[in-house]
Amino acid sequence: MFNVVMYIGMGMFAVALIATLALMLKKGDRSRAVVSDLVFYCMVGMYVIWTFISDTSIIYEVALLAALLGLITTVSNARILSQGRR
């Protein structure tokens, strides 16, 4: 039962990924910056759900690295949206 719920969650993340990638067709740097952030977090969510299903030895290290990179990408996307103003 637990695996079924995890596969459903991964499917929902996949649908969200496809929907956000469809938003990249819009013209504009601002929407692309937001979509790139959403794609990153969808991929991190899919990895976390995948780690619940399979046994790996570096689960926490990759999740910590993704959290650190997520902070950096969010800050850089904020700079893109504000057009470099502080």
PDB file of N, CA and C in Angstrom:
ATOM      1  N   MET A   1       0.827  -1.194   0.000  1.00  0.00           N
ATOM      2  CA  MET A   1       0.000   0.000   0.000  1.00  0.00           C
ATOM      3  C   MET A   1       0.875   1.264   0.000  1.00  0.00           C
ATOM      4  N   PHE A   2       1.962   1.214   0.768  1.00  0.00           N
ATOM      5  CA  PHE A   2       2.849   2.370   0.841  1.00  0.00           C
ATOM      6  C   PHE A   2       3.476   2.667  -0.515  1.00  0.00           C
ATOM      7  N   ASN A   3       3.878   1.618  -1.237  1.00  0.00           N
ATOM      8  CA  ASN A   3       4.482   1.814  -2.558  1.00  0.00           C
ATOM      9  C   ASN A   3       3.490   2.418  -3.537  1.00  0.00           C
ATOM     10  N   VAL A   4       2.226   2.030  -3.436  1.00  0.00           N
ATOM     11  CA  VAL A   4       1.210   2.578  -4.329  1.00  0.00           C
ATOM     12  C   VAL A   4       1.060   4.076  -4.103  1.00  0.00           C
ATOM     13  N   VAL A   5       1.045   4.474  -2.846  1.00  0.00           N
ATOM     14  CA  VAL A   5       0.930   5.900  -2.526  1.00  0.00           C
ATOM     15  C   VAL A   5       2.154   6.663  -3.041  1.00  0.00           C
ATOM     16  N   MET A   6       3.320   6.064  -2.919  1.00  0.00           N
ATOM     17  CA  MET A   6       4.541   6.716  -3.411  1.00  0.00           C
ATOM     18  C   MET A   6       4.529   6.846  -4.933  1.00  0.00           C
ATOM     19  N   TYR A   7       4.062   5.813  -5.629  1.00  0.00           N
ATOM     20  CA  TYR A   7       3.977   5.895  -7.088  1.00  0.00           C
ATOM     21  C   TYR A   7       2.943   6.922  -7.535  1.00  0.00           C
ATOM     22  N   ILE A   8       1.859   7.038  -6.800  1.00  0.00           N
ATOM     23  CA  ILE A   8       0.867   8.070  -7.108  1.00  0.00           C
ATOM     24  C   ILE A   8       1.481   9.455  -6.906  1.00  0.00           C
ATOM     25  N   GLY A   9       2.245   9.625  -5.839  1.00  0.00           N
ATOM     26  CA  GLY A   9       2.917  10.903  -5.600  1.00  0.00           C
ATOM     27  C   GLY A   9       3.909  11.242  -6.699  1.00  0.00           C
ATOM     28  N   MET A  10       4.667  10.232  -7.151  1.00  0.00           N
ATOM     29  CA  MET A  10       5.604  10.470  -8.245  1.00  0.00           C
ATOM     30  C   MET A  10       4.864  10.820  -9.535  1.00  0.00           C
ATOM     31  N   GLY A  11       3.727  10.196  -9.753  1.00  0.00           N
ATOM     32  CA  GLY A  11       2.920  10.530 -10.930  1.00  0.00           C
ATOM     33  C   GLY A  11       2.405  11.953 -10.872  1.00  0.00           C
ATOM     34  N   MET A  12       2.005  12.389  -9.687  1.00  0.00           N
ATOM     35  CA  MET A  12       1.529  13.767  -9.538  1.00  0.00           C
ATOM     36  C   MET A  12       2.661  14.761  -9.778  1.00  0.00           C
ATOM     37  N   PHE A  13       3.858  14.431  -9.291  1.00  0.00           N
ATOM     38  CA  PHE A  13       5.006  15.295  -9.565  1.00  0.00           C
ATOM     39  C   PHE A  13       5.326  15.322 -11.058  1.00  0.00           C
ATOM     40  N   ALA A  14       5.175  14.182 -11.728  1.00  0.00           N
ATOM     41  CA  ALA A  14       5.444  14.136 -13.169  1.00  0.00           C
ATOM     42  C   ALA A  14       4.450  15.005 -13.930  1.00  0.00           C
ATOM     43  N   VAL A  15       3.187  14.961 -13.542  1.00  0.00           N
ATOM     44  CA  VAL A  15       2.179  15.814 -14.179  1.00  0.00           C
ATOM     45  C   VAL A  15       2.486  17.289 -13.927  1.00  0.00           C
ATOM     46  N   ALA A  16       2.906  17.611 -12.700  1.00  0.00           N
ATOM     47  CA  ALA A  16       3.269  18.992 -12.388  1.00  0.00           C
ATOM     48  C   ALA A  16       4.486  19.430 -13.189  1.00  0.00           C
ATOM     49  N   LEU A  17       5.437  18.524 -13.388  1.00  0.00           N
ATOM     50  CA  LEU A  17       6.618  18.836 -14.191  1.00  0.00           C
ATOM     51  C   LEU A  17       6.239  19.130 -15.638  1.00  0.00           C
ATOM     52  N   ILE A  18       5.372  18.317 -16.197  1.00  0.00           N
ATOM     53  CA  ILE A  18       4.945  18.534 -17.580  1.00  0.00           C
ATOM     54  C   ILE A  18       4.185  19.844 -17.705  1.00  0.00           C
ATOM     55  N   ALA A  19       3.353  20.156 -16.712  1.00  0.00           N
ATOM     56  CA  ALA A  19       2.599  21.413 -16.762  1.00  0.00           C
ATOM     57  C   ALA A  19       3.519  22.623 -16.652  1.00  0.00           C
ATOM     58  N   THR A  20       4.534  22.540 -15.804  1.00  0.00           N
ATOM     59  CA  THR A  20       5.436  23.687 -15.685  1.00  0.00           C
ATOM     60  C   THR A  20       6.343  23.814 -16.901  1.00  0.00           C
ATOM     61  N   LEU A  21       6.704  22.693 -17.503  1.00  0.00           N
ATOM     62  CA  LEU A  21       7.491  22.777 -18.730  1.00  0.00           C
ATOM     63  C   LEU A  21       6.670  23.349 -19.880  1.00  0.00           C
ATOM     64  N   ALA A  22       5.361  23.121 -19.850  1.00  0.00           N
ATOM     65  CA  ALA A  22       4.498  23.737 -20.860  1.00  0.00           C
ATOM     66  C   ALA A  22       4.445  25.257 -20.688  1.00  0.00           C
ATOM     67  N   LEU A  23       4.633  25.726 -19.462  1.00  0.00           N
ATOM     68  CA  LEU A  23       4.661  27.173 -19.223  1.00  0.00           C
ATOM     69  C   LEU A  23       5.906  27.831 -19.800  1.00  0.00           C
ATOM     70  N   MET A  24       6.940  27.037 -20.075  1.00  0.00           N
ATOM     71  CA  MET A  24       8.161  27.613 -20.643  1.00  0.00           C
ATOM     72  C   MET A  24       7.952  28.109 -22.067  1.00  0.00           C
ATOM     73  N   LEU A  25       6.852  27.707 -22.688  1.00  0.00           N
ATOM     74  CA  LEU A  25       6.563  28.174 -24.035  1.00  0.00           C
ATOM     75  C   LEU A  25       6.187  29.650 -24.054  1.00  0.00           C
ATOM     76  N   LYS A  26       5.826  30.172 -22.891  1.00  0.00           N
ATOM     77  CA  LYS A  26       5.522  31.595 -22.814  1.00  0.00           C
ATOM     78  C   LYS A  26       6.772  32.407 -23.077  1.00  0.00           C
ATOM     79  N   LYS A  27       6.588  33.529 -23.691  1.00  0.00           N
ATOM     80  CA  LYS A  27       7.730  34.400 -23.955  1.00  0.00           C
ATOM     81  C   LYS A  27       7.936  35.309 -22.749  1.00  0.00           C
ATOM     82  N   GLY A  28       9.129  35.377 -22.300  1.00  0.00           N
ATOM     83  CA  GLY A  28       9.439  36.251 -21.179  1.00  0.00           C
ATOM     84  C   GLY A  28      10.406  35.602 -20.222  1.00  0.00           C
ATOM     85  N   ASP A  29      11.379  36.378 -19.825  1.00  0.00           N
ATOM     86  CA  ASP A  29      12.388  35.851 -18.926  1.00  0.00           C
ATOM     87  C   ASP A  29      11.855  35.629 -17.528  1.00  0.00           C
ATOM     88  N   ARG A  30      10.891  36.428 -17.144  1.00  0.00           N
ATOM     89  CA  ARG A  30      10.373  36.284 -15.780  1.00  0.00           C
ATOM     90  C   ARG A  30       9.644  34.971 -15.585  1.00  0.00           C
ATOM     91  N   SER A  31       8.816  34.594 -16.533  1.00  0.00           N
ATOM     92  CA  SER A  31       8.100  33.327 -16.389  1.00  0.00           C
ATOM     93  C   SER A  31       9.065  32.151 -16.483  1.00  0.00           C
ATOM     94  N   ARG A  32      10.099  32.267 -17.309  1.00  0.00           N
ATOM     95  CA  ARG A  32      11.083  31.181 -17.402  1.00  0.00           C
ATOM     96  C   ARG A  32      11.883  31.039 -16.123  1.00  0.00           C
ATOM     97  N   ALA A  33      12.161  32.137 -15.455  1.00  0.00           N
ATOM     98  CA  ALA A  33      12.898  32.072 -14.198  1.00  0.00           C
ATOM     99  C   ALA A  33      12.076  31.367 -13.126  1.00  0.00           C
ATOM    100  N   VAL A  34      10.804  31.677 -13.058  1.00  0.00           N
ATOM    101  CA  VAL A  34       9.933  31.039 -12.075  1.00  0.00           C
ATOM    102  C   VAL A  34       9.751  29.566 -12.407  1.00  0.00           C
ATOM    103  N   VAL A  35       9.598  29.251 -13.681  1.00  0.00           N
ATOM    104  CA  VAL A  35       9.398  27.865 -14.091  1.00  0.00           C
ATOM    105  C   VAL A  35      10.646  27.030 -13.811  1.00  0.00           C
ATOM    106  N   SER A  36      11.823  27.607 -14.005  1.00  0.00           N
ATOM    107  CA  SER A  36      13.034  26.844 -13.711  1.00  0.00           C
ATOM    108  C   SER A  36      13.129  26.509 -12.230  1.00  0.00           C
ATOM    109  N   ASP A  37      12.697  27.411 -11.379  1.00  0.00           N
ATOM    110  CA  ASP A  37      12.671  27.141  -9.952  1.00  0.00           C
ATOM    111  C   ASP A  37      11.662  26.034  -9.626  1.00  0.00           C
ATOM    112  N   LEU A  38      10.500  26.079 -10.259  1.00  0.00           N
ATOM    113  CA  LEU A  38       9.486  25.050 -10.029  1.00  0.00           C
ATOM    114  C   LEU A  38       9.957  23.679 -10.505  1.00  0.00           C
ATOM    115  N   VAL A  39      10.637  23.637 -11.639  1.00  0.00           N
ATOM    116  CA  VAL A  39      11.142  22.362 -12.154  1.00  0.00           C
ATOM    117  C   VAL A  39      12.174  21.785 -11.196  1.00  0.00           C
ATOM    118  N   PHE A  40      13.043  22.630 -10.667  1.00  0.00           N
ATOM    119  CA  PHE A  40      14.050  22.146  -9.716  1.00  0.00           C
ATOM    120  C   PHE A  40      13.397  21.523  -8.492  1.00  0.00           C
ATOM    121  N   TYR A  41      12.405  22.204  -7.933  1.00  0.00           N
ATOM    122  CA  TYR A  41      11.772  21.673  -6.729  1.00  0.00           C
ATOM    123  C   TYR A  41      10.930  20.442  -7.016  1.00  0.00           C
ATOM    124  N   CYS A  42      10.356  20.346  -8.202  1.00  0.00           N
ATOM    125  CA  CYS A  42       9.649  19.113  -8.575  1.00  0.00           C
ATOM    126  C   CYS A  42      10.617  17.939  -8.658  1.00  0.00           C
ATOM    127  N   MET A  43      11.787  18.174  -9.225  1.00  0.00           N
ATOM    128  CA  MET A  43      12.765  17.100  -9.323  1.00  0.00           C
ATOM    129  C   MET A  43      13.271  16.687  -7.945  1.00  0.00           C
ATOM    130  N   VAL A  44      13.459  17.637  -7.046  1.00  0.00           N
ATOM    131  CA  VAL A  44      13.877  17.297  -5.680  1.00  0.00           C
ATOM    132  C   VAL A  44      12.781  16.491  -4.980  1.00  0.00           C
ATOM    133  N   GLY A  45      11.541  16.878  -5.181  1.00  0.00           N
ATOM    134  CA  GLY A  45      10.430  16.127  -4.591  1.00  0.00           C
ATOM    135  C   GLY A  45      10.337  14.711  -5.126  1.00  0.00           C
ATOM    136  N   MET A  46      10.555  14.550  -6.420  1.00  0.00           N
ATOM    137  CA  MET A  46      10.540  13.211  -6.997  1.00  0.00           C
ATOM    138  C   MET A  46      11.688  12.363  -6.447  1.00  0.00           C
ATOM    139  N   TYR A  47      12.848  12.974  -6.242  1.00  0.00           N
ATOM    140  CA  TYR A  47      13.973  12.232  -5.663  1.00  0.00           C
ATOM    141  C   TYR A  47      13.664  11.792  -4.235  1.00  0.00           C
ATOM    142  N   VAL A  48      13.069  12.676  -3.452  1.00  0.00           N
ATOM    143  CA  VAL A  48      12.759  12.332  -2.060  1.00  0.00           C
ATOM    144  C   VAL A  48      11.754  11.186  -2.008  1.00  0.00           C
ATOM    145  N   ILE A  49      10.746  11.219  -2.866  1.00  0.00           N
ATOM    146  CA  ILE A  49       9.778  10.121  -2.898  1.00  0.00           C
ATOM    147  C   ILE A  49      10.453   8.835  -3.374  1.00  0.00           C
ATOM    148  N   TRP A  50      11.343   8.944  -4.350  1.00  0.00           N
ATOM    149  CA  TRP A  50      12.049   7.752  -4.831  1.00  0.00           C
ATOM    150  C   TRP A  50      12.902   7.132  -3.739  1.00  0.00           C
ATOM    151  N   THR A  51      13.489   7.964  -2.875  1.00  0.00           N
ATOM    152  CA  THR A  51      14.313   7.418  -1.794  1.00  0.00           C
ATOM    153  C   THR A  51      13.477   6.674  -0.761  1.00  0.00           C
ATOM    154  N   PHE A  52      12.196   6.990  -0.636  1.00  0.00           N
ATOM    155  CA  PHE A  52      11.342   6.217   0.263  1.00  0.00           C
ATOM    156  C   PHE A  52      11.118   4.809  -0.264  1.00  0.00           C
ATOM    157  N   ILE A  53      11.119   4.656  -1.581  1.00  0.00           N
ATOM    158  CA  ILE A  53      10.850   3.366  -2.195  1.00  0.00           C
ATOM    159  C   ILE A  53      12.102   2.493  -2.230  1.00  0.00           C
ATOM    160  N   SER A  54      13.245   3.076  -2.587  1.00  0.00           N
ATOM    161  CA  SER A  54      14.466   2.276  -2.756  1.00  0.00           C
ATOM    162  C   SER A  54      15.489   2.641  -1.687  1.00  0.00           C
ATOM    163  N   ASP A  55      16.352   1.701  -1.399  1.00  0.00           N
ATOM    164  CA  ASP A  55      17.397   1.917  -0.396  1.00  0.00           C
ATOM    165  C   ASP A  55      18.663   2.420  -1.070  1.00  0.00           C
ATOM    166  N   THR A  56      19.089   3.591  -0.666  1.00  0.00           N
ATOM    167  CA  THR A  56      20.368   4.123  -1.115  1.00  0.00           C
ATOM    168  C   THR A  56      21.128   4.614   0.107  1.00  0.00           C
ATOM    169  N   SER A  57      22.421   4.761  -0.039  1.00  0.00           N
ATOM    170  CA  SER A  57      23.227   5.139   1.118  1.00  0.00           C
ATOM    171  C   SER A  57      23.486   6.644   1.199  1.00  0.00           C
ATOM    172  N   ILE A  58      23.139   7.394   0.181  1.00  0.00           N
ATOM    173  CA  ILE A  58      23.436   8.826   0.185  1.00  0.00           C
ATOM    174  C   ILE A  58      22.162   9.676   0.132  1.00  0.00           C
ATOM    175  N   ILE A  59      21.124   9.222   0.774  1.00  0.00           N
ATOM    176  CA  ILE A  59      19.843   9.933   0.728  1.00  0.00           C
ATOM    177  C   ILE A  59      19.978  11.331   1.326  1.00  0.00           C
ATOM    178  N   TYR A  60      20.516  11.408   2.522  1.00  0.00           N
ATOM    179  CA  TYR A  60      20.545  12.675   3.239  1.00  0.00           C
ATOM    180  C   TYR A  60      21.543  13.651   2.623  1.00  0.00           C
ATOM    181  N   GLU A  61      22.628  13.136   2.091  1.00  0.00           N
ATOM    182  CA  GLU A  61      23.626  14.031   1.496  1.00  0.00           C
ATOM    183  C   GLU A  61      23.076  14.718   0.251  1.00  0.00           C
ATOM    184  N   VAL A  62      22.399  13.961  -0.576  1.00  0.00           N
ATOM    185  CA  VAL A  62      21.839  14.546  -1.795  1.00  0.00           C
ATOM    186  C   VAL A  62      20.716  15.516  -1.447  1.00  0.00           C
ATOM    187  N   ALA A  63      19.888  15.178  -0.469  1.00  0.00           N
ATOM    188  CA  ALA A  63      18.810  16.075  -0.062  1.00  0.00           C
ATOM    189  C   ALA A  63      19.372  17.373   0.522  1.00  0.00           C
ATOM    190  N   LEU A  64      20.453  17.279   1.297  1.00  0.00           N
ATOM    191  CA  LEU A  64      21.079  18.476   1.849  1.00  0.00           C
ATOM    192  C   LEU A  64      21.698  19.336   0.756  1.00  0.00           C
ATOM    193  N   LEU A  65      22.367  18.702  -0.183  1.00  0.00           N
ATOM    194  CA  LEU A  65      22.940  19.438  -1.305  1.00  0.00           C
ATOM    195  C   LEU A  65      21.855  20.103  -2.138  1.00  0.00           C
ATOM    196  N   ALA A  66      20.747  19.418  -2.356  1.00  0.00           N
ATOM    197  CA  ALA A  66      19.641  20.004  -3.114  1.00  0.00           C
ATOM    198  C   ALA A  66      19.037  21.194  -2.367  1.00  0.00           C
ATOM    199  N   ALA A  67      18.967  21.109  -1.049  1.00  0.00           N
ATOM    200  CA  ALA A  67      18.445  22.236  -0.276  1.00  0.00           C
ATOM    201  C   ALA A  67      19.360  23.449  -0.390  1.00  0.00           C
ATOM    202  N   LEU A  68      20.666  23.213  -0.336  1.00  0.00           N
ATOM    203  CA  LEU A  68      21.613  24.327  -0.478  1.00  0.00           C
ATOM    204  C   LEU A  68      21.557  24.931  -1.875  1.00  0.00           C
ATOM    205  N   LEU A  69      21.500  24.084  -2.885  1.00  0.00           N
ATOM    206  CA  LEU A  69      21.407  24.589  -4.252  1.00  0.00           C
ATOM    207  C   LEU A  69      20.063  25.260  -4.501  1.00  0.00           C
ATOM    208  N   GLY A  70      19.026  24.765  -3.852  1.00  0.00           N
ATOM    209  CA  GLY A  70      17.710  25.389  -3.987  1.00  0.00           C
ATOM    210  C   GLY A  70      17.700  26.811  -3.454  1.00  0.00           C
ATOM    211  N   LEU A  71      18.403  27.027  -2.363  1.00  0.00           N
ATOM    212  CA  LEU A  71      18.506  28.375  -1.821  1.00  0.00           C
ATOM    213  C   LEU A  71      19.232  29.295  -2.796  1.00  0.00           C
ATOM    214  N   ILE A  72      20.304  28.803  -3.367  1.00  0.00           N
ATOM    215  CA  ILE A  72      21.075  29.616  -4.313  1.00  0.00           C
ATOM    216  C   ILE A  72      20.260  29.920  -5.565  1.00  0.00           C
ATOM    217  N   THR A  73      19.540  28.924  -6.082  1.00  0.00           N
ATOM    218  CA  THR A  73      18.755  29.174  -7.294  1.00  0.00           C
ATOM    219  C   THR A  73      17.589  30.112  -7.028  1.00  0.00           C
ATOM    220  N   THR A  74      17.001  30.034  -5.852  1.00  0.00           N
ATOM    221  CA  THR A  74      15.903  30.952  -5.527  1.00  0.00           C
ATOM    222  C   THR A  74      16.412  32.383  -5.440  1.00  0.00           C
ATOM    223  N   VAL A  75      17.563  32.572  -4.837  1.00  0.00           N
ATOM    224  CA  VAL A  75      18.136  33.920  -4.743  1.00  0.00           C
ATOM    225  C   VAL A  75      18.511  34.444  -6.130  1.00  0.00           C
ATOM    226  N   SER A  76      19.085  33.583  -6.963  1.00  0.00           N
ATOM    227  CA  SER A  76      19.453  34.038  -8.305  1.00  0.00           C
ATOM    228  C   SER A  76      18.219  34.326  -9.148  1.00  0.00           C
ATOM    229  N   ASN A  77      17.158  33.558  -8.978  1.00  0.00           N
ATOM    230  CA  ASN A  77      15.924  33.861  -9.701  1.00  0.00           C
ATOM    231  C   ASN A  77      15.302  35.161  -9.215  1.00  0.00           C
ATOM    232  N   ALA A  78      15.432  35.458  -7.944  1.00  0.00           N
ATOM    233  CA  ALA A  78      14.941  36.738  -7.436  1.00  0.00           C
ATOM    234  C   ALA A  78      15.713  37.895  -8.056  1.00  0.00           C
ATOM    235  N   ARG A  79      17.018  37.689  -8.256  1.00  0.00           N
ATOM    236  CA  ARG A  79      17.818  38.722  -8.923  1.00  0.00           C
ATOM    237  C   ARG A  79      17.382  38.906 -10.373  1.00  0.00           C
ATOM    238  N   ILE A  80      17.041  37.811 -11.038  1.00  0.00           N
ATOM    239  CA  ILE A  80      16.570  37.906 -12.418  1.00  0.00           C
ATOM    240  C   ILE A  80      15.246  38.657 -12.463  1.00  0.00           C
ATOM    241  N   LEU A  81      14.354  38.349 -11.545  1.00  0.00           N
ATOM    242  CA  LEU A  81      13.049  39.004 -11.539  1.00  0.00           C
ATOM    243  C   LEU A  81      13.134  40.475 -11.196  1.00  0.00           C
ATOM    244  N   SER A  82      14.079  40.852 -10.345  1.00  0.00           N
ATOM    245  CA  SER A  82      14.222  42.257 -10.000  1.00  0.00           C
ATOM    246  C   SER A  82      15.150  42.993 -10.961  1.00  0.00           C
ATOM    247  N   GLN A  83      15.610  42.294 -11.982  1.00  0.00           N
ATOM    248  CA  GLN A  83      16.485  42.847 -13.027  1.00  0.00           C
ATOM    249  C   GLN A  83      17.768  43.404 -12.450  1.00  0.00           C
ATOM    250  N   GLY A  84      18.312  42.738 -11.454  1.00  0.00           N
ATOM    251  CA  GLY A  84      19.600  43.096 -10.898  1.00  0.00           C
ATOM    252  C   GLY A  84      19.580  44.189  -9.853  1.00  0.00           C
ATOM    253  N   ARG A  85      18.424  44.756  -9.582  1.00  0.00           N
ATOM    254  CA  ARG A  85      18.352  45.802  -8.548  1.00  0.00           C
ATOM    255  C   ARG A  85      18.417  45.176  -7.169  1.00  0.00           C
ATOM    256  N   ARG A  86      19.008  45.912  -6.235  1.00  0.00           N
ATOM    257  CA  ARG A  86      19.086  45.414  -4.854  1.00  0.00           C
ATOM    258  C   ARG A  86      18.063  46.046  -3.980  1.00  0.00           C
TER     259      ARG A  86
END
